[in-house]
CSV table of N, CA and C in Angstrom, one decimal:
chain,number,residue,atom,x,y,z
A,285,UNK,N,50.8,182.8,152.3
A,285,UNK,CA,49.8,182.2,153.1
A,285,UNK,C,50.5,181.8,154.5
A,286,UNK,N,49.8,182.2,155.6
A,286,UNK,CA,50.3,181.8,156.9
A,286,UNK,C,50.2,180.3,157.1
A,287,UNK,N,51.2,179.7,157.8
A,287,UNK,CA,51.2,178.3,158.1
A,287,UNK,C,51.2,178.1,159.6
A,288,UNK,N,50.3,177.2,160.1
A,288,UNK,CA,50.3,176.8,161.5
A,288,UNK,C,50.8,175.3,161.5
A,289,UNK,N,51.8,175.0,162.3
A,289,UNK,CA,52.3,173.6,162.4
A,289,UNK,C,52.2,173.2,163.9
A,290,UNK,N,51.6,172.1,164.1
A,290,UNK,CA,51.4,171.6,165.5
A,290,UNK,C,52.0,170.2,165.6
A,291,UNK,N,52.9,169.9,166.5
A,291,UNK,CA,53.4,168.6,166.8
A,291,UNK,C,52.7,168.1,168.0
A,292,UNK,N,52.2,166.9,168.0
A,292,UNK,CA,51.5,166.3,169.1
A,292,UNK,C,51.4,164.8,169.0
A,293,UNK,N,50.9,164.1,170.0
A,293,UNK,CA,50.7,162.7,170.0
A,293,UNK,C,49.5,162.4,169.0
A,294,UNK,N,49.2,161.2,168.8
A,294,UNK,CA,48.2,160.8,167.9
A,294,UNK,C,46.8,161.4,168.3
A,295,UNK,N,46.0,161.7,167.3
A,295,UNK,CA,44.6,162.2,167.6
A,295,UNK,C,43.7,161.0,167.3
A,296,UNK,N,42.7,160.9,168.1
A,296,UNK,CA,41.8,159.8,168.0
A,296,UNK,C,41.1,159.5,166.6
A,297,UNK,N,40.6,160.5,166.0
A,297,UNK,CA,39.9,160.3,164.8
A,297,UNK,C,39.9,161.6,163.9
A,298,UNK,N,39.4,161.4,162.7
A,298,UNK,CA,39.4,162.5,161.7
A,298,UNK,C,38.6,163.7,162.2
A,299,UNK,N,37.5,163.4,162.9
A,299,UNK,CA,36.6,164.5,163.4
A,299,UNK,C,37.3,165.4,164.4
A,300,UNK,N,38.1,164.8,165.3
A,300,UNK,CA,38.9,165.5,166.3
A,300,UNK,C,40.0,166.4,165.5
A,301,UNK,N,40.6,165.8,164.5
A,301,UNK,CA,41.6,166.6,163.7
A,301,UNK,C,40.9,167.8,163.1
A,302,UNK,N,39.7,167.6,162.6
A,302,UNK,CA,39.0,168.7,161.9
A,302,UNK,C,38.6,169.8,163.0
A,303,UNK,N,38.2,169.4,164.2
A,303,UNK,CA,38.0,170.4,165.2
A,303,UNK,C,39.2,171.2,165.6
A,304,UNK,N,40.3,170.5,165.7
A,304,UNK,CA,41.6,171.2,166.0
A,304,UNK,C,42.0,172.2,164.9
A,305,UNK,N,41.9,171.8,163.7
A,305,UNK,CA,42.2,172.6,162.5
A,305,UNK,C,41.3,173.9,162.5
A,306,UNK,N,40.0,173.7,162.8
A,306,UNK,CA,39.1,174.8,162.8
A,306,UNK,C,39.4,175.7,163.9
A,307,UNK,N,39.7,175.2,165.1
A,307,UNK,CA,39.9,176.1,166.3
A,307,UNK,C,41.2,176.9,166.1
A,308,UNK,N,42.3,176.2,165.6
A,308,UNK,CA,43.5,176.9,165.4
A,308,UNK,C,43.4,178.0,164.3
A,309,UNK,N,42.7,177.7,163.3
A,309,UNK,CA,42.5,178.6,162.2
A,309,UNK,C,41.7,179.8,162.7
A,310,UNK,N,40.6,179.6,163.4
A,310,UNK,CA,39.7,180.7,163.9
A,310,UNK,C,40.5,181.6,164.8
A,311,UNK,N,41.3,181.0,165.7
A,311,UNK,CA,42.0,181.8,166.7
A,311,UNK,C,43.1,182.7,166.0
A,312,UNK,N,43.8,182.0,165.1
A,312,UNK,CA,44.9,182.8,164.4
A,312,UNK,C,44.3,183.9,163.5
A,313,UNK,N,43.2,183.6,162.9
A,313,UNK,CA,42.5,184.6,162.0
A,313,UNK,C,42.0,185.8,162.9
A,314,UNK,N,41.4,185.5,164.0
A,314,UNK,CA,40.9,186.5,164.9
A,314,UNK,C,42.0,187.4,165.4
A,315,UNK,N,43.1,186.9,165.8
A,315,UNK,CA,44.2,187.7,166.3
A,315,UNK,C,44.9,188.5,165.2
A,316,UNK,N,45.2,187.8,164.1
A,316,UNK,CA,45.9,188.5,163.0
A,316,UNK,C,45.1,189.3,162.0
A,317,UNK,N,43.8,189.1,162.1
A,317,UNK,CA,42.9,189.7,161.1
A,317,UNK,C,43.2,189.3,159.6
A,318,UNK,N,43.8,188.1,159.5
A,318,UNK,CA,44.0,187.5,158.2
A,318,UNK,C,42.9,186.6,157.9
A,319,UNK,N,42.3,186.6,156.8
A,319,UNK,CA,41.1,185.7,156.5
A,319,UNK,C,41.4,184.3,156.8
A,320,UNK,N,40.5,183.5,157.4
A,320,UNK,CA,40.7,182.1,157.7
A,320,UNK,C,41.1,181.3,156.5
A,321,UNK,N,40.5,181.6,155.4
A,321,UNK,CA,40.8,180.8,154.2
A,321,UNK,C,42.2,180.9,153.7
A,322,UNK,N,43.0,181.8,154.2
A,322,UNK,CA,44.4,181.9,153.8
A,322,UNK,C,45.3,181.0,154.6
A,323,UNK,N,44.9,180.5,155.7
A,323,UNK,CA,45.7,179.6,156.6
A,323,UNK,C,45.9,178.2,156.1
A,324,UNK,N,47.0,177.7,156.3
A,324,UNK,CA,47.3,176.3,156.1
A,324,UNK,C,47.7,175.7,157.5
A,325,UNK,N,47.2,174.5,157.8
A,325,UNK,CA,47.5,173.9,159.1
A,325,UNK,C,48.1,172.5,158.8
A,326,UNK,N,49.2,172.3,159.4
A,326,UNK,CA,49.9,171.0,159.3
A,326,UNK,C,49.8,170.3,160.7
A,327,UNK,N,49.4,169.1,160.8
A,327,UNK,CA,49.4,168.3,162.0
A,327,UNK,C,50.4,167.3,161.9
A,328,UNK,N,51.4,167.3,162.8
A,328,UNK,CA,52.4,166.2,162.8
A,328,UNK,C,52.1,165.4,164.0
A,329,UNK,N,51.7,164.1,163.8
A,329,UNK,CA,51.4,163.2,164.8
A,329,UNK,C,52.6,162.3,165.2
A,330,UNK,N,52.9,162.2,166.4
A,330,UNK,CA,54.0,161.3,166.9
A,330,UNK,C,53.4,160.3,167.8
A,331,UNK,N,53.9,159.0,167.6
A,331,UNK,CA,53.5,157.9,168.5
A,331,UNK,C,54.0,158.2,169.9
A,332,UNK,N,53.3,157.8,170.9
A,332,UNK,CA,53.7,158.0,172.3
A,332,UNK,C,55.0,157.4,172.6
A,333,UNK,N,55.4,156.4,172.0
A,333,UNK,CA,56.8,155.8,172.3
A,333,UNK,C,57.9,156.6,171.6
A,334,UNK,N,57.5,157.6,170.9
A,334,UNK,CA,58.5,158.5,170.3
A,334,UNK,C,58.6,159.9,171.0
A,335,UNK,N,57.9,160.0,172.1
A,335,UNK,CA,57.9,161.2,172.9
A,335,UNK,C,58.5,161.0,174.3
A,336,UNK,N,59.4,161.8,174.7
A,336,UNK,CA,60.0,161.7,176.1
A,336,UNK,C,59.6,162.8,176.9
A,337,UNK,N,59.2,162.6,178.1
A,337,UNK,CA,58.8,163.6,179.1
A,337,UNK,C,59.5,163.3,180.4
A,338,UNK,N,60.4,164.2,180.9
A,338,UNK,CA,61.0,164.0,182.2
A,338,UNK,C,61.9,162.8,182.2
A,339,UNK,N,62.5,162.4,181.0
A,339,UNK,CA,63.4,161.3,181.0
A,339,UNK,C,62.7,159.9,180.8
A,340,UNK,N,61.4,160.0,180.6
A,340,UNK,CA,60.6,158.7,180.4
A,340,UNK,C,59.8,158.8,179.1
A,341,UNK,N,59.5,157.6,178.6
A,341,UNK,CA,58.7,157.6,177.4
A,341,UNK,C,57.2,157.9,177.8
A,342,UNK,N,56.6,158.7,177.0
A,342,UNK,CA,55.2,159.1,177.2
A,342,UNK,C,54.3,157.8,177.2
A,343,UNK,N,54.6,156.8,176.4
A,343,UNK,CA,53.8,155.6,176.4
A,343,UNK,C,53.9,154.9,177.8
A,344,UNK,N,55.0,155.0,178.5
A,344,UNK,CA,55.2,154.4,179.8
A,344,UNK,C,54.5,155.2,180.9
A,345,UNK,N,54.5,156.5,180.7
A,345,UNK,CA,53.9,157.4,181.7
A,345,UNK,C,52.4,157.2,181.7
A,346,UNK,N,51.8,157.0,180.5
A,346,UNK,CA,50.3,157.0,180.3
A,346,UNK,C,49.7,155.6,180.5
A,347,UNK,N,50.5,154.6,180.9
A,347,UNK,CA,50.0,153.3,181.1
A,347,UNK,C,49.0,153.2,182.3
């Protein structure tokens, strides 16, 4: 089974996560011609204070 893993900041709600999983699965299935029901999607959420961009914490940048 193909696996898609995405690392990102926190997602607002379960509905948004579902939309992301659906979009990633549909795109990967379309490109690879592997049936969508064969894909597994892992979402790894990271708090903004655990992400650094350009030497600064993302939580400070987004204030």
